[in-house]
Amino acid sequence: MAYDKFNILTSTAVPLPIENVDTDQIIPARFLKATERKGFGDNLFRDWRYNADDTPKESFVLNNPKYSGRILVGGKNFGSGSSREHAAWAVYDYGFRCVVSSFFADIFRNNCLNIGVLPVQVSPDFLKTIFEAIDQDPNTQLEVNLPEQTITLLSTGAQEQFDINDYKKSNMLNGFDDIDYLLNIKEGIRSFATDRPL
Amino acid sequence: MSAKKTLFDKVWDSHVVRSIENGPDVLFIDRHMVHEVTSPVAFLGIKNRGIPVMYPEKTFATADHNTPTINQHLPVEDPLSANQLKMLEQNANEYGISYWGLGHEKNGIVHVVGPEYGITLPGATIVCGDSHTSTHGAFGAIAFGIGTSEVEMVLATQCIMQTKPKSMRINVEGTLNFGVTPKDVALYIISQLTTSGATGYFVEYAGQVFRDMTMEGRMTVCNLSIEMGARGGMIAPDQKTFDYVKGREFAPKGADWDRVMAFWKTLPTDEGAAFDKEITFNASDIEPMITYGTNPGMGIGISNGIPSAEAVEGGVATYKKSLQYMDFNEGDSMMGKSIDFVFLGSCTNGRIEDFRAFASIVKGRKKADNVTAWLVPGSHKVEAAIKEEGILNILHEAGFELREPGCSACLAMNEDKIPPGKYAVSTSNRNFEGRQGPGARTLLASPLVAAAAAVTGKVTDPRELMQAERIA
Ligand code: SF4
């Protein structure tokens, strides 16, 4: 499924300074029963966000009007657990285009890159700086510059480089999926497949 | 011959269709398993593109994640689950994929039925939209979980694009103590490495403990690789592996068998091959394990107390939040804590050996009155073996019922949900907040620990109930 191109994103951010946020928290299993990809944003962080009677939990950051933006900043080891791409869909569908953390779980990172959410891994120190800046001023702006591979706290100019491989980078810049690439080399795949032992 | 290769390198390299500079490899996939939850959007994707499934004979579909575990002969009550199941059946039929739906004799949890029918093979690349696909690594396959976009890629092109992970070897040397099972070995390793300790790596398990282990035990260990962040885990195939695979329905036969055997025998890691990281543990340090927190790394030997926040790596606030969810305190002993539910099952511990272990303890005892027990075989084949081996009688005499196969309370997508605030000793793989139902509190453990809890109604060291000759 194609997604919007990603170039430079300047936005306020939503802080979630919790470690090991697993995909069961991002989207609980009982919301995985859809057969189409829509509406997952409503259930993003469902059990942290809503009480059992569906009233919002005021203490949770997504229910706090002070915080908003297209960037989600999470604690270390973000996205561990199940491979459900629904977690990345929920993040995207809610309106986030970028997740910042000091460490990502593998499958979640891959899933994000496949659907147009940019995972930005920063140093633990820089992560702390970001959390502190947002804590002091919820209107703090972050700039995520994909072509330059930088993330900047606009209030102070503090900046870090982040890693992304060239292939994924050009996909994100152009809004391409891996599947487009694979379909283009189908004949090569077919000849590779002939005479395999299994 | 300069390059000495690891098992992982050999399997990976033989599946690379092409490498993209500064990018991922295009990896050919030998076996693809699908289930109802992570596949519908992928099928929709190829439908919208108007393209076929490239190799339908390499994809296998089973229904497991949200199927009921009682009255499977009746229509599924939850309309959303019923719809997903119907979609899977329609998609499988439309694209010519083997489909083992509810009631089919081969139905069961995707990672249990794959090995049972010889779909899982040494030296293969195996993927599924489920993170515990790592289970199949027990056969010396590269097996890992993928997202729905990647499921679509495999359907459309039989390939996915992956950056080659780093390699790690985990050795466990010596022999396991009395009462210590493969589940304990895995929970021990995760507790030492933490849930992110192997992120970015593919793990090979080596050493005497794994050589001595049965195929079922190896599957349990590889299954849990993902819980320390690893993409997958694998164990070199040996005679035990080949004997297990031989003759199974989808395994190669005749001349094909000879041909694959020639390949499979070359797979074990070369002497002196380098790993990015290597760790060694002693089997004698491992005792029956149990978790006390909300991730699988929060596990301890059953006779130990809950560590204090200062003693663990990671954020103190996150740790305290976790204990608060569990309503446990730092320093508490786990032993003697009252429990409400016992779940025996899942792709981690839903195989016949797990039911044998459970039965070895409950035999001649009675289920505790305060415990609700859900015993869920991983597949119909496991269910049949439970009956044939007389285990069902033992379970019935002890006051237990057997349910029908499926994922069940492992992820609680069906009706099998642990109620809020209740404690469950579970043989599954995740103790995340709400994993087994909103507000549910999960203690991960082996089938032996689960059985001991089921008959005493509290956390109990199974060794107290075991006689040496029973497990001899
Ligand atoms: S038993 Fe649990 S972990 Fe295994 S496939 Fe089913 S839901 Fe996934």
Short mmCIF file of N, CA, C and O in Angstrom, two decimals, chain A residues 1 17-20 22-25 29-30 32-37 47-48 76-77 80-86 89 103-107 110-111 114-115 165-168 177-183 185-186 188-190 192-198, chain B residues 14-18 20 22-24 26 28 30 37 40-41 49 51 54-55 58 78 80-81 83-84 87 124 129-131 145-150 152-153 156-157 159 161 163 195-196 199-200 231 259-260 295 314-315 318 321 411 413 430 432-433 435 438:
data_model
loop_
_atom_site.label_atom_id
_atom_site.label_comp_id
_atom_site.label_asym_id
_atom_site.label_seq_id
_atom_site.Cartn_x
_atom_site.Cartn_y
_atom_site.Cartn_z
N MET A 1 0.85 -1.19 0.00
CA MET A 1 0.00 0.00 0.00
C MET A 1 0.89 1.25 0.00
O MET A 1 1.74 1.40 0.86
N PRO A 17 7.67 8.40 27.75
CA PRO A 17 8.96 7.95 28.30
C PRO A 17 8.87 6.63 29.06
O PRO A 17 9.21 6.54 30.22
N ILE A 18 8.43 5.60 28.37
CA ILE A 18 8.31 4.27 28.98
C ILE A 18 9.18 3.32 28.16
O ILE A 18 9.20 3.40 26.93
N GLU A 19 9.88 2.42 28.84
CA GLU A 19 10.73 1.47 28.12
C GLU A 19 9.97 0.20 27.76
O GLU A 19 8.96 -0.12 28.39
N ASN A 20 10.49 -0.51 26.77
CA ASN A 20 9.91 -1.80 26.37
C ASN A 20 8.44 -1.71 26.01
O ASN A 20 7.65 -2.59 26.37
N ASP A 22 5.58 -2.63 24.20
CA ASP A 22 5.41 -3.76 23.29
C ASP A 22 4.19 -3.57 22.40
O ASP A 22 3.34 -2.71 22.68
N THR A 23 4.13 -4.37 21.35
CA THR A 23 3.06 -4.15 20.37
C THR A 23 1.69 -4.52 20.91
O THR A 23 0.68 -4.08 20.38
N ASP A 24 1.63 -5.32 21.99
CA ASP A 24 0.34 -5.58 22.62
C ASP A 24 -0.21 -4.31 23.29
O ASP A 24 -1.42 -4.18 23.48
N GLN A 25 0.69 -3.40 23.68
CA GLN A 25 0.22 -2.13 24.23
C GLN A 25 -0.16 -1.19 23.09
O GLN A 25 -1.14 -0.46 23.16
N ALA A 29 -4.46 -7.29 21.04
CA ALA A 29 -4.83 -8.33 20.07
C ALA A 29 -6.30 -8.32 19.70
O ALA A 29 -6.67 -8.64 18.57
N ARG A 30 -7.15 -7.93 20.65
CA ARG A 30 -8.58 -8.02 20.33
C ARG A 30 -9.00 -7.03 19.25
O ARG A 30 -10.11 -7.11 18.73
N LEU A 32 -7.40 -6.83 16.39
CA LEU A 32 -6.74 -7.28 15.15
C LEU A 32 -7.69 -8.03 14.23
O LEU A 32 -7.26 -8.75 13.35
N LYS A 33 -8.99 -7.88 14.46
CA LYS A 33 -9.92 -8.73 13.71
C LYS A 33 -10.40 -8.13 12.40
O LYS A 33 -11.24 -8.71 11.73
N ALA A 34 -9.87 -6.99 12.05
CA ALA A 34 -10.30 -6.37 10.81
C ALA A 34 -9.72 -7.13 9.61
O ALA A 34 -8.71 -7.82 9.73
N THR A 35 -10.36 -7.01 8.48
CA THR A 35 -9.83 -7.61 7.26
C THR A 35 -9.43 -6.53 6.26
O THR A 35 -9.11 -6.81 5.12
N GLU A 36 -9.50 -5.29 6.71
CA GLU A 36 -9.03 -4.18 5.90
C GLU A 36 -8.16 -3.30 6.76
O GLU A 36 -8.28 -3.31 7.98
N ARG A 37 -7.33 -2.51 6.09
CA ARG A 37 -6.44 -1.67 6.88
C ARG A 37 -7.07 -0.30 7.09
O ARG A 37 -6.79 0.64 6.37
N ASP A 47 -5.51 0.30 25.78
CA ASP A 47 -5.71 0.03 27.21
C ASP A 47 -4.99 1.02 28.11
O ASP A 47 -5.27 1.08 29.30
N TRP A 48 -4.07 1.78 27.56
CA TRP A 48 -3.45 2.85 28.33
C TRP A 48 -4.28 4.12 28.17
O TRP A 48 -4.23 5.03 28.98
N LYS A 76 13.32 3.38 25.48
CA LYS A 76 14.18 2.35 24.89
C LYS A 76 13.43 1.05 24.58
O LYS A 76 12.53 0.67 25.32
N ASN A 77 13.85 0.39 23.53
CA ASN A 77 13.27 -0.90 23.10
C ASN A 77 11.81 -0.75 22.74
O ASN A 77 10.94 -1.48 23.20
N SER A 80 8.67 -3.87 20.92
CA SER A 80 9.01 -5.28 21.07
C SER A 80 7.75 -6.13 21.02
O SER A 80 6.64 -5.61 21.09
N GLY A 81 7.95 -7.44 20.92
CA GLY A 81 6.80 -8.34 20.94
C GLY A 81 6.36 -8.78 19.56
O GLY A 81 7.19 -9.01 18.69
N SER A 82 5.08 -8.85 19.38
CA SER A 82 4.51 -9.52 18.22
C SER A 82 4.83 -8.81 16.91
O SER A 82 5.15 -7.63 16.88
N SER A 83 4.73 -9.55 15.81
CA SER A 83 5.09 -9.01 14.50
C SER A 83 3.95 -8.22 13.87
O SER A 83 4.09 -7.74 12.76
N ARG A 84 2.84 -8.09 14.56
CA ARG A 84 1.65 -7.45 13.96
C ARG A 84 1.99 -6.10 13.35
O ARG A 84 2.39 -5.17 14.04
N GLU A 85 1.81 -5.99 12.04
CA GLU A 85 2.03 -4.73 11.37
C GLU A 85 0.96 -3.72 11.79
O GLU A 85 1.14 -2.51 11.64
N HIS A 86 -0.13 -4.25 12.31
CA HIS A 86 -1.22 -3.41 12.81
C HIS A 86 -0.69 -2.35 13.79
O HIS A 86 -1.26 -1.28 13.89
N TRP A 89 0.55 0.31 11.64
CA TRP A 89 -0.62 0.95 11.02
C TRP A 89 -1.30 1.89 12.01
O TRP A 89 -1.74 2.99 11.64
N PHE A 103 16.21 2.95 20.92
CA PHE A 103 16.38 1.54 20.50
C PHE A 103 15.03 1.02 20.02
O PHE A 103 14.02 1.23 20.69
N PHE A 104 15.03 0.34 18.89
CA PHE A 104 13.79 -0.24 18.35
C PHE A 104 13.89 -1.75 18.25
O PHE A 104 14.96 -2.29 17.94
N ALA A 105 12.78 -2.42 18.44
CA ALA A 105 12.73 -3.85 18.15
C ALA A 105 12.74 -4.02 16.63
O ALA A 105 12.18 -3.19 15.90
N ASP A 106 13.39 -5.09 16.17
CA ASP A 106 13.63 -5.30 14.73
C ASP A 106 12.39 -5.29 13.85
O ASP A 106 12.33 -4.62 12.84
N ILE A 107 11.43 -6.13 14.21
CA ILE A 107 10.29 -6.32 13.31
C ILE A 107 9.48 -5.03 13.24
O ILE A 107 9.05 -4.62 12.17
N ASN A 110 11.19 -2.63 10.91
CA ASN A 110 10.95 -3.03 9.52
C ASN A 110 9.55 -2.68 9.06
O ASN A 110 9.35 -2.16 7.97
N ASN A 111 8.58 -3.02 9.92
CA ASN A 111 7.19 -2.76 9.56
C ASN A 111 6.97 -1.27 9.34
O ASN A 111 6.28 -0.86 8.39
N ASN A 114 8.29 -0.17 6.09
CA ASN A 114 7.49 -0.68 4.97
C ASN A 114 6.21 0.09 4.73
O ASN A 114 5.63 0.01 3.66
N ILE A 115 5.75 0.81 5.74
CA ILE A 115 4.46 1.48 5.57
C ILE A 115 4.55 3.00 5.65
O ILE A 115 3.55 3.69 5.62
N ASN A 165 19.44 2.86 5.81
CA ASN A 165 20.21 2.46 4.64
C ASN A 165 19.69 3.15 3.37
O ASN A 165 18.56 3.62 3.32
N ASP A 166 20.58 3.26 2.40
CA ASP A 166 20.28 4.08 1.21
C ASP A 166 19.01 3.63 0.51
O ASP A 166 18.22 4.44 0.04
N TYR A 167 18.84 2.32 0.48
CA TYR A 167 17.69 1.78 -0.23
C TYR A 167 16.39 2.22 0.43
O TYR A 167 15.46 2.73 -0.21
N LYS A 168 16.32 2.01 1.76
CA LYS A 168 15.10 2.38 2.49
C LYS A 168 14.88 3.89 2.43
O LYS A 168 13.75 4.37 2.38
N ASP A 177 7.15 1.11 -2.10
CA ASP A 177 7.14 -0.12 -1.31
C ASP A 177 8.22 -1.07 -1.83
O ASP A 177 8.56 -1.03 -3.00
N ASP A 178 8.65 -1.99 -0.97
CA ASP A 178 9.54 -3.07 -1.42
C ASP A 178 8.87 -3.88 -2.52
O ASP A 178 9.53 -4.41 -3.41
N ILE A 179 7.58 -4.02 -2.41
CA ILE A 179 6.89 -4.92 -3.35
C ILE A 179 7.02 -4.41 -4.79
O ILE A 179 7.13 -5.21 -5.73
N ASP A 180 7.07 -3.09 -4.95
CA ASP A 180 7.26 -2.56 -6.30
C ASP A 180 8.60 -3.03 -6.87
O ASP A 180 8.70 -3.43 -8.03
N TYR A 181 9.60 -2.99 -6.02
CA TYR A 181 10.93 -3.44 -6.44
C TYR A 181 10.90 -4.92 -6.82
O TYR A 181 11.39 -5.32 -7.89
N LEU A 182 10.30 -5.72 -5.94
CA LEU A 182 10.30 -7.18 -6.17
C LEU A 182 9.54 -7.54 -7.44
O LEU A 182 9.97 -8.43 -8.20
N LEU A 183 8.43 -6.88 -7.66
CA LEU A 183 7.64 -7.21 -8.86
C LEU A 183 8.43 -6.94 -10.13
O LEU A 183 8.29 -7.63 -11.13
N ILE A 185 11.56 -7.49 -10.53
CA ILE A 185 12.63 -8.47 -10.79
C ILE A 185 12.08 -9.90 -10.79
O ILE A 185 12.80 -10.86 -10.55
N LYS A 186 10.79 -10.01 -11.08
CA LYS A 186 10.13 -11.31 -10.97
C LYS A 186 10.77 -12.39 -11.84
O LYS A 186 10.88 -13.55 -11.43
N GLY A 188 13.89 -12.65 -12.69
CA GLY A 188 15.11 -13.06 -12.00
C GLY A 188 14.80 -14.02 -10.86
O GLY A 188 15.52 -14.99 -10.63
N ILE A 189 13.72 -13.75 -10.16
CA ILE A 189 13.31 -14.63 -9.06
C ILE A 189 12.94 -16.00 -9.61
O ILE A 189 13.32 -17.04 -9.09
N ARG A 190 12.22 -15.98 -10.72
CA ARG A 190 11.77 -17.24 -11.29
C ARG A 190 12.96 -18.11 -11.72
O ARG A 190 12.98 -19.32 -11.46
N PHE A 192 15.93 -17.97 -10.45
CA PHE A 192 16.58 -18.41 -9.21
C PHE A 192 15.86 -19.63 -8.63
O PHE A 192 16.47 -20.54 -8.09
N ALA A 193 14.55 -19.63 -8.77
CA ALA A 193 13.74 -20.67 -8.12
C ALA A 193 13.81 -22.02 -8.81
O ALA A 193 13.55 -23.05 -8.18
N THR A 194 14.16 -22.01 -10.07
CA THR A 194 14.19 -23.30 -10.76
C THR A 194 15.33 -24.15 -10.22
O THR A 194 16.40 -23.65 -9.92
N ASP A 195 15.05 -25.40 -10.08
CA ASP A 195 16.05 -26.36 -9.65
C ASP A 195 16.56 -26.12 -8.23
O ASP A 195 17.71 -26.40 -7.91
N ARG A 196 15.72 -25.54 -7.39
CA ARG A 196 16.11 -25.48 -5.98
C ARG A 196 15.77 -26.82 -5.32
O ARG A 196 14.85 -27.51 -5.73
N PRO A 197 16.54 -27.20 -4.29
CA PRO A 197 16.31 -28.52 -3.70
C PRO A 197 14.98 -28.65 -2.94
O PRO A 197 14.47 -29.76 -2.80
N LEU A 198 14.45 -27.55 -2.43
CA LEU A 198 13.24 -27.70 -1.61
C LEU A 198 11.98 -27.30 -2.38
O LEU A 198 12.01 -26.34 -3.12
N SER B 14 22.56 -19.18 0.64
CA SER B 14 22.01 -20.00 -0.43
C SER B 14 20.60 -19.54 -0.85
O SER B 14 20.02 -20.11 -1.76
N HIS B 15 20.09 -18.50 -0.20
CA HIS B 15 18.76 -18.00 -0.57
C HIS B 15 18.76 -16.56 -1.09
O HIS B 15 17.70 -15.99 -1.31
N VAL B 16 19.95 -16.00 -1.27
CA VAL B 16 20.00 -14.61 -1.72
C VAL B 16 19.84 -14.56 -3.25
O VAL B 16 20.69 -15.05 -3.98
N VAL B 17 18.75 -13.97 -3.68
CA VAL B 17 18.51 -13.82 -5.12
C VAL B 17 19.40 -12.72 -5.67
O VAL B 17 20.00 -12.85 -6.73
N ARG B 18 19.48 -11.63 -4.94
CA ARG B 18 20.45 -10.58 -5.25
C ARG B 18 20.64 -9.66 -4.04
O ARG B 18 19.79 -9.62 -3.17
N ILE B 20 21.39 -5.75 -2.72
CA ILE B 20 21.36 -4.35 -3.14
C ILE B 20 22.44 -3.60 -2.37
O ILE B 20 22.55 -3.74 -1.15
N ASN B 22 24.36 -1.17 -0.24
CA ASN B 22 23.87 -0.32 0.85
C ASN B 22 22.39 -0.51 1.12
O ASN B 22 21.69 0.42 1.51
N GLY B 23 21.94 -1.70 0.89
CA GLY B 23 20.53 -1.99 1.11
C GLY B 23 20.38 -3.45 1.49
O GLY B 23 21.35 -4.13 1.81
N PRO B 24 19.15 -3.90 1.47
CA PRO B 24 18.89 -5.27 1.90
C PRO B 24 19.22 -6.31 0.83
O PRO B 24 19.53 -5.97 -0.31
N VAL B 26 17.66 -9.56 -1.33
CA VAL B 26 16.40 -10.16 -1.75
C VAL B 26 16.50 -11.64 -1.41
O VAL B 26 17.35 -12.35 -1.93
N PHE B 28 15.00 -15.44 -1.00
CA PHE B 28 13.99 -16.36 -1.49
C PHE B 28 13.42 -17.16 -0.31
O PHE B 28 14.16 -17.63 0.55
N ASP B 30 11.36 -20.42 1.07
CA ASP B 30 10.96 -21.78 0.69
C ASP B 30 9.56 -22.14 1.18
O ASP B 30 8.82 -22.84 0.49
N VAL B 37 -5.22 -13.84 10.93
CA VAL B 37 -5.15 -12.47 11.46
C VAL B 37 -4.24 -11.55 10.65
O VAL B 37 -4.59 -10.41 10.39
N PRO B 40 -5.28 -11.17 5.82
CA PRO B 40 -6.32 -10.62 4.94
C PRO B 40 -5.89 -9.37 4.18
O PRO B 40 -6.19 -9.24 2.98
N VAL B 41 -5.19 -8.45 4.84
CA VAL B 41 -4.79 -7.22 4.17
C VAL B 41 -3.75 -7.51 3.08
O VAL B 41 -3.70 -6.85 2.05
N ARG B 49 -3.85 -5.24 -6.79
CA ARG B 49 -2.86 -5.12 -7.86
C ARG B 49 -3.20 -6.03 -9.04
O ARG B 49 -2.54 -5.98 -10.07
N ILE B 51 -2.70 -9.30 -9.24
CA ILE B 51 -1.64 -10.27 -9.54
C ILE B 51 -1.89 -11.58 -8.80
O ILE B 51 -2.56 -11.61 -7.77
N MET B 54 2.51 -16.23 -6.59
CA MET B 54 3.52 -16.75 -7.52
C MET B 54 3.73 -18.26 -7.37
O MET B 54 3.80 -18.97 -8.36
N TYR B 55 3.87 -18.73 -6.14
CA TYR B 55 4.06 -20.17 -5.91
C TYR B 55 3.08 -20.66 -4.84
O TYR B 55 3.48 -20.83 -3.68
N LYS B 58 3.90 -23.26 -2.13
CA LYS B 58 4.86 -22.99 -1.06
C LYS B 58 4.21 -22.25 0.12
O LYS B 58 4.88 -21.90 1.09
N ASP B 78 -18.34 -15.12 17.50
CA ASP B 78 -17.91 -13.74 17.33
C ASP B 78 -17.87 -13.40 15.83
O ASP B 78 -17.14 -14.01 15.06
N LEU B 80 -16.70 -10.96 14.07
CA LEU B 80 -15.44 -10.48 13.48
C LEU B 80 -14.46 -11.63 13.25
O LEU B 80 -13.81 -11.72 12.21
N SER B 81 -14.38 -12.53 14.24
CA SER B 81 -13.52 -13.69 14.07
C SER B 81 -14.03 -14.56 12.93
O SER B 81 -13.26 -15.03 12.09
N ASN B 83 -15.64 -13.71 10.41
CA ASN B 83 -15.36 -13.07 9.13
C ASN B 83 -13.90 -13.28 8.71
O ASN B 83 -13.62 -13.58 7.55
N GLN B 84 -12.98 -13.15 9.67
CA GLN B 84 -11.57 -13.37 9.33
C GLN B 84 -11.33 -14.82 8.86
O GLN B 84 -10.58 -15.07 7.93
N MET B 87 -12.66 -15.23 5.40
CA MET B 87 -11.77 -14.58 4.43
C MET B 87 -10.55 -15.47 4.13
O MET B 87 -10.13 -15.58 2.98
N ALA B 124 15.98 -24.56 5.20
CA ALA B 124 14.97 -23.79 4.48
C ALA B 124 14.86 -22.38 5.05
O ALA B 124 15.29 -22.12 6.16
N GLY B 129 3.50 -14.45 9.18
CA GLY B 129 3.14 -13.21 9.85
C GLY B 129 2.85 -13.44 11.30
O GLY B 129 1.74 -13.23 11.78
N ASP B 130 3.84 -13.92 12.02
CA ASP B 130 3.73 -14.21 13.44
C ASP B 130 5.14 -14.32 13.99
O ASP B 130 5.95 -15.05 13.44
N SER B 131 5.41 -13.59 15.06
CA SER B 131 6.80 -13.48 15.50
C SER B 131 7.38 -14.81 15.99
O SER B 131 8.59 -14.98 15.99
N GLY B 145 9.47 -14.10 11.92
CA GLY B 145 8.17 -13.46 11.74
C GLY B 145 8.28 -12.25 10.85
O GLY B 145 9.31 -11.58 10.82
N ILE B 146 7.22 -11.97 10.10
CA ILE B 146 7.21 -10.84 9.18
C ILE B 146 5.92 -10.06 9.35
O ILE B 146 4.96 -10.54 9.94
N GLY B 147 5.92 -8.84 8.82
CA GLY B 147 4.72 -8.01 8.86
C GLY B 147 3.83 -8.30 7.66
O GLY B 147 4.22 -9.01 6.73
N THR B 148 2.65 -7.72 7.69
CA THR B 148 1.67 -7.99 6.64
C THR B 148 2.13 -7.53 5.25
O THR B 148 1.88 -8.19 4.25
N SER B 149 2.86 -6.40 5.20
CA SER B 149 3.39 -5.97 3.89
C SER B 149 4.30 -7.05 3.32
O SER B 149 4.32 -7.29 2.11
N GLU B 150 5.05 -7.68 4.20
CA GLU B 150 5.97 -8.73 3.74
C GLU B 150 5.22 -10.01 3.37
O GLU B 150 5.64 -10.73 2.46
N GLU B 152 2.46 -9.99 1.91
CA GLU B 152 2.04 -9.66 0.54
C GLU B 152 3.20 -9.88 -0.45
O GLU B 152 3.01 -10.42 -1.54
N MET B 153 4.40 -9.48 -0.04
CA MET B 153 5.57 -9.67 -0.91
C MET B 153 5.80 -11.15 -1.20
O MET B 153 6.11 -11.52 -2.33
N ALA B 156 3.23 -12.48 -3.54
CA ALA B 156 3.38 -11.96 -4.91
C ALA B 156 4.66 -12.41 -5.58
O ALA B 156 4.69 -12.61 -6.80
N THR B 157 5.73 -12.58 -4.80
CA THR B 157 7.04 -12.81 -5.44
C THR B 157 7.89 -13.90 -4.78
O THR B 157 9.01 -14.16 -5.21
N CYS B 159 9.54 -13.70 -2.30
CA CYS B 159 10.75 -13.10 -1.73
C CYS B 159 10.39 -12.00 -0.75
O CYS B 159 9.31 -11.42 -0.82
N MET B 161 12.64 -8.59 1.38
CA MET B 161 13.89 -7.87 1.36
C MET B 161 14.34 -7.70 2.80
O MET B 161 13.62 -7.15 3.62
N THR B 163 17.80 -7.06 5.50
CA THR B 163 19.22 -6.81 5.77
C THR B 163 19.71 -7.96 6.62
O THR B 163 19.06 -8.36 7.57
N THR B 195 15.05 -8.45 27.35
CA THR B 195 14.20 -8.62 26.16
C THR B 195 14.76 -7.93 24.93
O THR B 195 14.24 -8.10 23.84
N SER B 196 15.80 -7.12 25.10
CA SER B 196 16.38 -6.52 23.90
C SER B 196 17.84 -6.95 23.70
O SER B 196 18.51 -6.45 22.81
N THR B 199 18.55 -8.12 20.12
CA THR B 199 17.98 -7.37 19.00
C THR B 199 19.07 -7.11 17.96
O THR B 199 20.18 -6.71 18.31
N GLY B 200 18.72 -7.35 16.71
CA GLY B 200 19.69 -7.17 15.63
C GLY B 200 20.47 -8.43 15.31
O GLY B 200 21.24 -8.46 14.36
N ARG B 231 15.91 -11.93 15.95
CA ARG B 231 15.01 -12.15 14.83
C ARG B 231 14.59 -13.61 14.79
O ARG B 231 13.48 -13.96 14.45
N ARG B 259 18.90 -36.06 -2.11
CA ARG B 259 19.49 -34.81 -2.56
C ARG B 259 19.51 -33.78 -1.43
O ARG B 259 20.51 -33.10 -1.20
N VAL B 260 18.38 -33.65 -0.71
CA VAL B 260 18.37 -32.66 0.37
C VAL B 260 19.27 -33.10 1.53
O VAL B 260 19.93 -32.28 2.16
N ASN B 295 7.34 -8.43 31.23
CA ASN B 295 7.99 -8.85 30.00
C ASN B 295 8.75 -10.14 30.29
O ASN B 295 9.06 -10.43 31.45
N GLY B 314 17.79 -1.12 33.31
CA GLY B 314 16.61 -0.47 32.75
C GLY B 314 16.01 0.49 33.75
O GLY B 314 16.47 0.62 34.88
N GLY B 315 14.97 1.16 33.33
CA GLY B 315 14.41 2.24 34.12
C GLY B 315 13.70 1.76 35.37
O GLY B 315 12.92 0.83 35.35
N THR B 318 9.85 2.25 35.00
CA THR B 318 9.21 1.20 34.20
C THR B 318 9.08 -0.08 35.01
O THR B 318 8.05 -0.76 34.99
N LYS B 321 6.33 0.28 37.62
CA LYS B 321 5.03 0.24 36.96
C LYS B 321 4.63 -1.21 36.71
O LYS B 321 3.48 -1.61 36.88
N LEU B 411 -2.91 -15.41 23.32
CA LEU B 411 -3.11 -14.00 23.00
C LEU B 411 -4.55 -13.57 23.19
O LEU B 411 -4.90 -12.42 22.95
N MET B 413 -7.42 -13.79 21.80
CA MET B 413 -8.26 -13.17 20.76
C MET B 413 -9.62 -13.82 20.69
O MET B 413 -10.56 -13.26 20.16
N ARG B 430 4.32 -14.82 26.39
CA ARG B 430 4.33 -13.38 26.67
C ARG B 430 3.49 -13.05 27.89
O ARG B 430 2.35 -13.50 28.00
N PHE B 432 3.06 -9.77 28.73
CA PHE B 432 2.80 -8.34 28.60
C PHE B 432 1.48 -7.97 29.26
O PHE B 432 0.56 -8.79 29.35
N GLU B 433 1.38 -6.71 29.66
CA GLU B 433 0.12 -6.22 30.21
C GLU B 433 -1.02 -6.55 29.25
O GLU B 433 -0.95 -6.24 28.07
N ARG B 435 -1.96 -9.12 27.78
CA ARG B 435 -1.77 -10.09 26.71
C ARG B 435 -2.80 -11.21 26.79
O ARG B 435 -3.34 -11.66 25.79
N PRO B 438 -7.59 -8.16 29.04
CA PRO B 438 -7.35 -6.87 29.69
C PRO B 438 -7.20 -7.05 31.21
O PRO B 438 -8.04 -7.67 31.85
#
